[in-house]
Amino acid sequence: MLWVDEFNWSAVQKTVERGITGAQIIDAAARIEGRPITLQAVEDQGWIRRATLLAVQALVDVPDGQYPLRLADGREFTVQFAADDPIAAAPISRPELPAATHPYVATLRLITV
């Protein structure tokens, strides 16, 4: 699976507003947590088996679950599943009764904690 939003985040959050004199006021702070990590498969790679998908779905259902995530390049994060749409998945084909080994194309939405 590919981390598709790796560069859509900044460790610094800024807000800009105008003071009563018209001067620009910039507030900046470092973000410590909350970085989105969206892992996405495509039609020809990064598939996930149905049994694994069901196990991941069970992790989503843990209210305050925090999990270690290690990427292929060795980077490690502690993550939770995102509040909105933590998993999206579609089967590669449409069998009437998919086996535990049936492949799916999935997207997992996580945030760092």
mmCIF file of C-alpha atoms in Angstrom:
data_model
loop_
_atom_site.group_PDB
_atom_site.id
_atom_site.type_symbol
_atom_site.label_atom_id
_atom_site.label_comp_id
_atom_site.label_asym_id
_atom_site.label_seq_id
_atom_site.Cartn_x
_atom_site.Cartn_y
_atom_site.Cartn_z
ATOM 1 C CA MET A 1 0.000 0.000 0.000
ATOM 2 C CA LEU A 2 1.192 3.503 -0.778
ATOM 3 C CA TRP A 3 1.157 6.459 1.648
ATOM 4 C CA VAL A 4 -0.743 8.845 -0.624
ATOM 5 C CA ASP A 5 -0.915 11.958 1.589
ATOM 6 C CA GLU A 6 2.642 11.898 2.941
ATOM 7 C CA PHE A 7 3.410 15.410 1.725
ATOM 8 C CA ASN A 8 -0.014 16.989 2.337
ATOM 9 C CA TRP A 9 0.839 17.972 5.907
ATOM 10 C CA SER A 10 3.090 20.408 7.721
ATOM 11 C CA ALA A 11 4.562 20.102 11.211
ATOM 12 C CA VAL A 12 3.807 23.813 11.691
ATOM 13 C CA GLN A 13 0.285 25.185 11.859
ATOM 14 C CA LYS A 14 -0.202 28.875 11.160
ATOM 15 C CA THR A 15 -3.144 31.221 11.356
ATOM 16 C CA VAL A 16 -3.085 34.694 9.892
ATOM 17 C CA GLU A 17 -5.403 37.508 10.920
ATOM 18 C CA ARG A 18 -5.477 41.292 11.013
ATOM 19 C CA GLY A 19 -5.250 43.309 14.209
ATOM 20 C CA ILE A 20 -7.372 46.405 14.878
ATOM 21 C CA THR A 21 -4.568 48.550 13.438
ATOM 22 C CA GLY A 22 -4.578 46.545 10.217
ATOM 23 C CA ALA A 23 -1.264 44.866 10.995
ATOM 24 C CA GLN A 24 -0.933 41.224 10.087
ATOM 25 C CA ILE A 25 -0.751 38.861 13.060
ATOM 26 C CA ILE A 26 0.652 35.385 12.481
ATOM 27 C CA ASP A 27 0.283 32.684 15.110
ATOM 28 C CA ALA A 28 2.435 29.602 14.584
ATOM 29 C CA ALA A 29 2.727 26.414 16.605
ATOM 30 C CA ALA A 30 4.332 23.033 16.129
ATOM 31 C CA ARG A 31 1.981 20.122 15.636
ATOM 32 C CA ILE A 32 2.953 17.139 17.740
ATOM 33 C CA GLU A 33 0.290 14.642 16.680
ATOM 34 C CA GLY A 34 -2.518 14.228 14.194
ATOM 35 C CA ARG A 35 -0.589 13.687 10.984
ATOM 36 C CA PRO A 36 -2.789 11.819 8.510
ATOM 37 C CA ILE A 37 -1.440 8.588 7.065
ATOM 38 C CA THR A 38 -3.635 7.287 4.263
ATOM 39 C CA LEU A 39 -2.470 3.934 2.942
ATOM 40 C CA GLN A 40 -3.982 3.087 -0.406
ATOM 41 C CA ALA A 41 -3.841 0.103 -2.733
ATOM 42 C CA VAL A 42 -4.490 0.198 -6.470
ATOM 43 C CA GLU A 43 -6.032 -2.313 -8.853
ATOM 44 C CA ASP A 44 -2.761 -4.120 -9.572
ATOM 45 C CA GLN A 45 -0.843 -3.875 -6.282
ATOM 46 C CA GLY A 46 -1.194 -3.572 -2.523
ATOM 47 C CA TRP A 47 -4.130 -5.949 -2.202
ATOM 48 C CA ILE A 48 -5.344 -7.141 1.184
ATOM 49 C CA ARG A 49 -7.006 -10.492 1.845
ATOM 50 C CA ARG A 50 -10.536 -10.617 3.236
ATOM 51 C CA ALA A 51 -9.418 -12.284 6.494
ATOM 52 C CA THR A 52 -6.860 -9.531 7.100
ATOM 53 C CA LEU A 53 -9.426 -6.880 6.242
ATOM 54 C CA LEU A 54 -11.836 -8.350 8.804
ATOM 55 C CA ALA A 55 -9.054 -8.314 11.433
ATOM 56 C CA VAL A 56 -8.296 -4.666 10.641
ATOM 57 C CA GLN A 57 -12.016 -3.847 10.879
ATOM 58 C CA ALA A 58 -12.002 -5.341 14.395
ATOM 59 C CA LEU A 59 -9.150 -2.969 15.324
ATOM 60 C CA VAL A 60 -11.180 -0.015 14.020
ATOM 61 C CA ASP A 61 -13.945 -0.932 16.465
ATOM 62 C CA VAL A 62 -11.674 -0.494 19.524
ATOM 63 C CA PRO A 63 -12.631 2.986 20.876
ATOM 64 C CA ASP A 64 -9.180 4.249 21.921
ATOM 65 C CA GLY A 65 -6.998 1.738 20.116
ATOM 66 C CA GLN A 66 -3.440 2.841 19.379
ATOM 67 C CA TYR A 67 -1.271 0.701 17.157
ATOM 68 C CA PRO A 68 2.340 0.620 15.977
ATOM 69 C CA LEU A 69 2.826 1.166 12.250
ATOM 70 C CA ARG A 70 6.093 0.325 10.539
ATOM 71 C CA LEU A 71 6.513 1.326 6.919
ATOM 72 C CA ALA A 72 8.601 -0.574 4.385
ATOM 73 C CA ASP A 73 11.352 2.069 4.651
ATOM 74 C CA GLY A 74 11.696 1.454 8.412
ATOM 75 C CA ARG A 75 9.885 4.544 9.695
ATOM 76 C CA GLU A 76 7.672 3.862 12.686
ATOM 77 C CA PHE A 77 4.585 5.661 13.984
ATOM 78 C CA THR A 78 1.954 5.148 16.652
ATOM 79 C CA VAL A 79 -1.446 5.542 15.008
ATOM 80 C CA GLN A 80 -5.180 5.422 15.522
ATOM 81 C CA PHE A 81 -7.772 4.948 12.845
ATOM 82 C CA ALA A 82 -9.216 8.221 11.544
ATOM 83 C CA ALA A 83 -12.638 9.173 12.862
ATOM 84 C CA ASP A 84 -14.208 9.555 9.412
ATOM 85 C CA ASP A 85 -14.184 6.624 6.984
ATOM 86 C CA PRO A 86 -11.255 4.696 8.514
ATOM 87 C CA ILE A 87 -11.532 1.900 5.929
ATOM 88 C CA ALA A 88 -12.787 1.717 2.366
ATOM 89 C CA ALA A 89 -12.501 -1.572 0.481
ATOM 90 C CA ALA A 90 -13.774 -3.234 -2.660
ATOM 91 C CA PRO A 91 -13.261 -6.833 -3.780
ATOM 92 C CA ILE A 92 -11.124 -7.456 -6.857
ATOM 93 C CA SER A 93 -13.984 -9.513 -8.295
ATOM 94 C CA ARG A 94 -17.512 -10.129 -7.065
ATOM 95 C CA PRO A 95 -17.890 -13.717 -5.835
ATOM 96 C CA GLU A 96 -21.166 -14.531 -4.144
ATOM 97 C CA LEU A 97 -19.397 -15.887 -1.054
ATOM 98 C CA PRO A 98 -15.853 -14.469 -0.905
ATOM 99 C CA ALA A 99 -13.293 -16.762 0.720
ATOM 100 C CA ALA A 100 -10.989 -15.579 3.503
ATOM 101 C CA THR A 101 -8.194 -15.400 0.921
ATOM 102 C CA HIS A 102 -10.173 -13.291 -1.559
ATOM 103 C CA PRO A 103 -8.246 -10.089 -2.429
ATOM 104 C CA TYR A 104 -9.563 -6.562 -1.896
ATOM 105 C CA VAL A 105 -8.351 -3.123 -2.899
ATOM 106 C CA ALA A 106 -8.461 -1.056 0.277
ATOM 107 C CA THR A 107 -7.713 2.357 1.702
ATOM 108 C CA LEU A 108 -6.794 2.699 5.380
ATOM 109 C CA ARG A 109 -7.032 6.149 6.961
ATOM 110 C CA LEU A 110 -4.905 6.644 10.073
ATOM 111 C CA ILE A 111 -3.647 9.542 12.203
ATOM 112 C CA THR A 112 -0.531 9.716 14.344
ATOM 113 C CA VAL A 113 -0.941 9.921 18.118
#
